[in-house]
Coordinates of N, CA and C in Angstrom, one line a residue:
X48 N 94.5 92.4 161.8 CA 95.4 91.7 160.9 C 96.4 90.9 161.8
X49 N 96.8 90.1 161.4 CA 97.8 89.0 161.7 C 99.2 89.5 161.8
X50 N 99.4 89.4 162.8 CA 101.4 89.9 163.0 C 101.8 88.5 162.6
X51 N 103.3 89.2 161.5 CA 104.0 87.9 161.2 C 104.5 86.8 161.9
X52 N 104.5 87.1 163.6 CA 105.6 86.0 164.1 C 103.6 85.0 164.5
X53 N 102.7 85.6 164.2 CA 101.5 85.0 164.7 C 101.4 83.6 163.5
X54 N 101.9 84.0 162.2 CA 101.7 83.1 161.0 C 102.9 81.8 161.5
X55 N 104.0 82.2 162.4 CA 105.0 81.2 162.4 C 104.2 79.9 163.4
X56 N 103.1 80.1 163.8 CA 102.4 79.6 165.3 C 101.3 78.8 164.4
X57 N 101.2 79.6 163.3 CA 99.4 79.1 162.9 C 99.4 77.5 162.4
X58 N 100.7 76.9 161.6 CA 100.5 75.4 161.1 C 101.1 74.8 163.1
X59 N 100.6 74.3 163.3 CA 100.8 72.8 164.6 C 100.8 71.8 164.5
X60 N 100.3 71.1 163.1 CA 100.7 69.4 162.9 C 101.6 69.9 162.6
X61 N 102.5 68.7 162.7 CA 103.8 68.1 162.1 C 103.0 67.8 160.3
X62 N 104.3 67.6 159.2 CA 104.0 67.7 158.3 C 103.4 66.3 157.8
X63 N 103.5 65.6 158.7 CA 102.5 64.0 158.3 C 100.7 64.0 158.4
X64 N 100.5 64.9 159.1 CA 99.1 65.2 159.1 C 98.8 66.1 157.7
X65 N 99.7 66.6 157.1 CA 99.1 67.1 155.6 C 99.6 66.3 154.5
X66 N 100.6 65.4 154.9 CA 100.8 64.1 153.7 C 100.0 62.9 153.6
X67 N 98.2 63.0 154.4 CA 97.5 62.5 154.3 C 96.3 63.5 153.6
X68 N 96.2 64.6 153.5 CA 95.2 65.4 152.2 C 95.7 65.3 150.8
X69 N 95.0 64.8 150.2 CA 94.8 64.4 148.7 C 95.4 66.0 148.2
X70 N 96.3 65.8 147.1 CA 96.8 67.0 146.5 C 95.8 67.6 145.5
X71 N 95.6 68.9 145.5 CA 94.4 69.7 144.9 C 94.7 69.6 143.5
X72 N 94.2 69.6 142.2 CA 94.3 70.0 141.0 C 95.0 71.7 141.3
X73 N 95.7 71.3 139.9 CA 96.3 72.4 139.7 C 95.8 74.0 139.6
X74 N 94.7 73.9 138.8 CA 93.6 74.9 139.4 C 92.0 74.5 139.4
X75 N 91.7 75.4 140.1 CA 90.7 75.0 141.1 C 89.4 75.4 140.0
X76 N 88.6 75.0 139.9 CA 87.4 75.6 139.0 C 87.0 76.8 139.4
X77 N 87.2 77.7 140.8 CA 87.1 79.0 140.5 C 88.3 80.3 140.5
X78 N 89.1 79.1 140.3 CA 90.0 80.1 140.0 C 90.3 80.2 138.6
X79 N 90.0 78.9 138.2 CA 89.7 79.0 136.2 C 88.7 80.3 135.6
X80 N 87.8 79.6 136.7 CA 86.7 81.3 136.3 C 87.0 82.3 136.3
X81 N 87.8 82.7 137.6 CA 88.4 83.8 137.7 C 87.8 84.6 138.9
X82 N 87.5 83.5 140.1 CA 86.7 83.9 141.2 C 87.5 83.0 142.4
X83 N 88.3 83.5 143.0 CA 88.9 83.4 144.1 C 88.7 83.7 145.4
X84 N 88.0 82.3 146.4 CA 87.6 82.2 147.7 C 88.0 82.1 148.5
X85 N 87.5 81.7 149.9 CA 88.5 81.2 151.2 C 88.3 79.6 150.8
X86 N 88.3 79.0 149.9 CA 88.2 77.5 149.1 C 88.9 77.3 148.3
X87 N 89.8 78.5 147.5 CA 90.3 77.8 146.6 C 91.5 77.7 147.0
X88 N 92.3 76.8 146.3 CA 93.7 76.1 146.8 C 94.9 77.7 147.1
X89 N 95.4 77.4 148.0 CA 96.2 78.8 148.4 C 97.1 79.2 147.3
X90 N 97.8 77.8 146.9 CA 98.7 78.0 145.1 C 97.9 79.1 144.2
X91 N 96.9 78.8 143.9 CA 95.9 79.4 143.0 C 95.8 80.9 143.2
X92 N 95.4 81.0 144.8 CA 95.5 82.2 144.9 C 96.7 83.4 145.0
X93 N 97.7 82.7 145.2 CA 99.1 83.6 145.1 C 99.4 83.4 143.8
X94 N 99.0 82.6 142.8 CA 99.2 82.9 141.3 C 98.5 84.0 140.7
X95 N 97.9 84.3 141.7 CA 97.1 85.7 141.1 C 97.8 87.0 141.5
X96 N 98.7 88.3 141.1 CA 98.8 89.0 141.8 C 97.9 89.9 143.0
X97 N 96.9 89.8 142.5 CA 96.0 90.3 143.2 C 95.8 89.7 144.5
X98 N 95.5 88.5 144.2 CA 95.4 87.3 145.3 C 96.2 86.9 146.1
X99 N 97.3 87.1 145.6 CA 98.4 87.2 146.9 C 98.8 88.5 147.7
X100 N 98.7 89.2 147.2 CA 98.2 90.9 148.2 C 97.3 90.5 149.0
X101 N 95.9 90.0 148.5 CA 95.4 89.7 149.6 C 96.1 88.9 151.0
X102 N 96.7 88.0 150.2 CA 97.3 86.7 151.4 C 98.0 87.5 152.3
X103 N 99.2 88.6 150.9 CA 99.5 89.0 152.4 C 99.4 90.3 153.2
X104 N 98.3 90.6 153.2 CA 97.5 91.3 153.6 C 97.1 91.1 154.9
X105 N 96.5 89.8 154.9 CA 95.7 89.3 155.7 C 96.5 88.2 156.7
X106 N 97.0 87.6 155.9 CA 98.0 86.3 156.7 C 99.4 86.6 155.9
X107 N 99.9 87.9 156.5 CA 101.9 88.1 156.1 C 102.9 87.3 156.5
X108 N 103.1 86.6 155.8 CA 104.4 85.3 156.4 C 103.9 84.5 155.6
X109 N 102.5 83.7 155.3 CA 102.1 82.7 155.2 C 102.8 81.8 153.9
X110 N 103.2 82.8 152.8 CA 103.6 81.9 151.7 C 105.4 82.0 151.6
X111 N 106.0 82.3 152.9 CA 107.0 82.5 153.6 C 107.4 81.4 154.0
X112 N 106.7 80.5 154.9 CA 106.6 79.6 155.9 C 107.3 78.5 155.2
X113 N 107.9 77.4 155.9 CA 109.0 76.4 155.5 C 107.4 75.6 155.3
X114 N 106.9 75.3 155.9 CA 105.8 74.2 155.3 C 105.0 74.7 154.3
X115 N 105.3 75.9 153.7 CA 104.4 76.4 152.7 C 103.9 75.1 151.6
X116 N 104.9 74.8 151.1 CA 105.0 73.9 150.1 C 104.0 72.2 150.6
X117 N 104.1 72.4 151.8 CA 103.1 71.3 152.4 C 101.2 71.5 152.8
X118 N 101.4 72.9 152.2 CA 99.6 73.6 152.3 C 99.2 74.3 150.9
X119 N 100.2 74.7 150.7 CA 99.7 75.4 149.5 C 98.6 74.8 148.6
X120 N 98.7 73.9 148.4 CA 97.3 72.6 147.8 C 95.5 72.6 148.8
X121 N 96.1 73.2 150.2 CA 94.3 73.8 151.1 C 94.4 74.8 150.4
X122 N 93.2 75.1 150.8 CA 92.3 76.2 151.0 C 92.3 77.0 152.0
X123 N 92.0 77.6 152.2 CA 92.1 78.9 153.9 C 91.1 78.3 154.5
X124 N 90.0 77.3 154.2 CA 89.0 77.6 154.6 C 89.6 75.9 155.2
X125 N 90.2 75.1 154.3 CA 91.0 73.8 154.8 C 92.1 73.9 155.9
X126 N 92.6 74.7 155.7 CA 94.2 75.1 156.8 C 93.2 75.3 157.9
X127 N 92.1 75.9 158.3 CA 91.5 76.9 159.5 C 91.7 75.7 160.1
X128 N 91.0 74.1 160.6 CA 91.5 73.1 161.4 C 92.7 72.9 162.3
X129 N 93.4 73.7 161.4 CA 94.9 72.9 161.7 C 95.3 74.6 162.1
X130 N 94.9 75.9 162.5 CA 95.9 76.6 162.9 C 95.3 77.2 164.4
X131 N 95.1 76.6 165.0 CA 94.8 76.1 166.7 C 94.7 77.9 167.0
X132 N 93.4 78.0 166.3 CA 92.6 79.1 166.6 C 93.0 80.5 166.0
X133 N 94.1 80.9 165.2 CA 94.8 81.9 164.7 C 94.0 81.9 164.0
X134 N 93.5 80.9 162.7 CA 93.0 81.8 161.2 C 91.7 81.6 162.0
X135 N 90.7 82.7 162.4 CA 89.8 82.8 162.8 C 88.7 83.1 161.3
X136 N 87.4 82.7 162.2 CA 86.1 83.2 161.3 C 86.1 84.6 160.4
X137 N 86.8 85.7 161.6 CA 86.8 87.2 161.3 C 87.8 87.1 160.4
X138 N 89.0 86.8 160.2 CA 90.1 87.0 159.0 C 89.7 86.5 158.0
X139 N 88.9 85.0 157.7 CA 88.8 84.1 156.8 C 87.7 85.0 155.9
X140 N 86.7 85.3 156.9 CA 85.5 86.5 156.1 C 86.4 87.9 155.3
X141 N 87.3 88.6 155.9 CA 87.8 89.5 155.3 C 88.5 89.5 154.5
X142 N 89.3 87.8 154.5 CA 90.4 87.7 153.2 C 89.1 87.3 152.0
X143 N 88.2 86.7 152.3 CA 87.5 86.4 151.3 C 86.5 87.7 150.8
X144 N 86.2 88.7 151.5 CA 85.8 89.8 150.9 C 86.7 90.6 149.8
X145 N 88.1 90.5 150.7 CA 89.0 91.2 149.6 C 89.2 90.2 148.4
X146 N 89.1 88.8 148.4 CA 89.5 88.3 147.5 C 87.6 88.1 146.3
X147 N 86.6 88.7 146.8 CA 86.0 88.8 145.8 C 85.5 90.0 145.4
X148 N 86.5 91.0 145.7 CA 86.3 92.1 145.0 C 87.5 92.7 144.0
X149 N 88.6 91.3 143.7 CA 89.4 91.1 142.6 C 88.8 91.0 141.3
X150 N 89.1 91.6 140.3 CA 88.0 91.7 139.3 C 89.0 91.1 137.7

């Protein structure tokens, strides 16, 4: 699991590298379904209680963060680029296991 001062490390652009990603729809078509991934917009998934236990479960701090408001519109699987090796393969698989066994 991710120690919180690890989440304050994970965003490294500056916030102009994410005011060039197109803003996500408000919800995501599987979060309409009611199936929440390491894809769907991180908004979506902390709209979920469930889904945000996951988040912070897995990445604690994350919806904390002063740039929250500047990612919340990725995905986990969009942020991984930009968090200079922290959100690894191994977390992204486990947050997405926990988040598809929300029912």
């Amino acid at each position: 699991m991710m120690k919180p001062f690890l989440i304050a490390a994970l965003l490294v652009l500056p916030g102009a590298a994410f005011a060039q990603t197109a803003p996500a729809p408000a919800a995501s078509p599987a979060a309409a379904a009611g199936k929440l991934t390491h894809d769907t917009p991180i908004q979506d998934i902390v709209a979920d209680a469930q889904g945000k236990a996951v988040i912070d479960k897995h990445l604690p701090g994350l919806i904390g963060l002063p740039q929250y408001d500047m990612i919340k519109g990725l995905s986990l699987k969009q942020l991984q680029p930009y968090s200079d090796g922290k959100l690894t393969d191994e977390i992204l698989a486990k947050t997405a296991a926990d988040l598809a066994s929300i029912k």
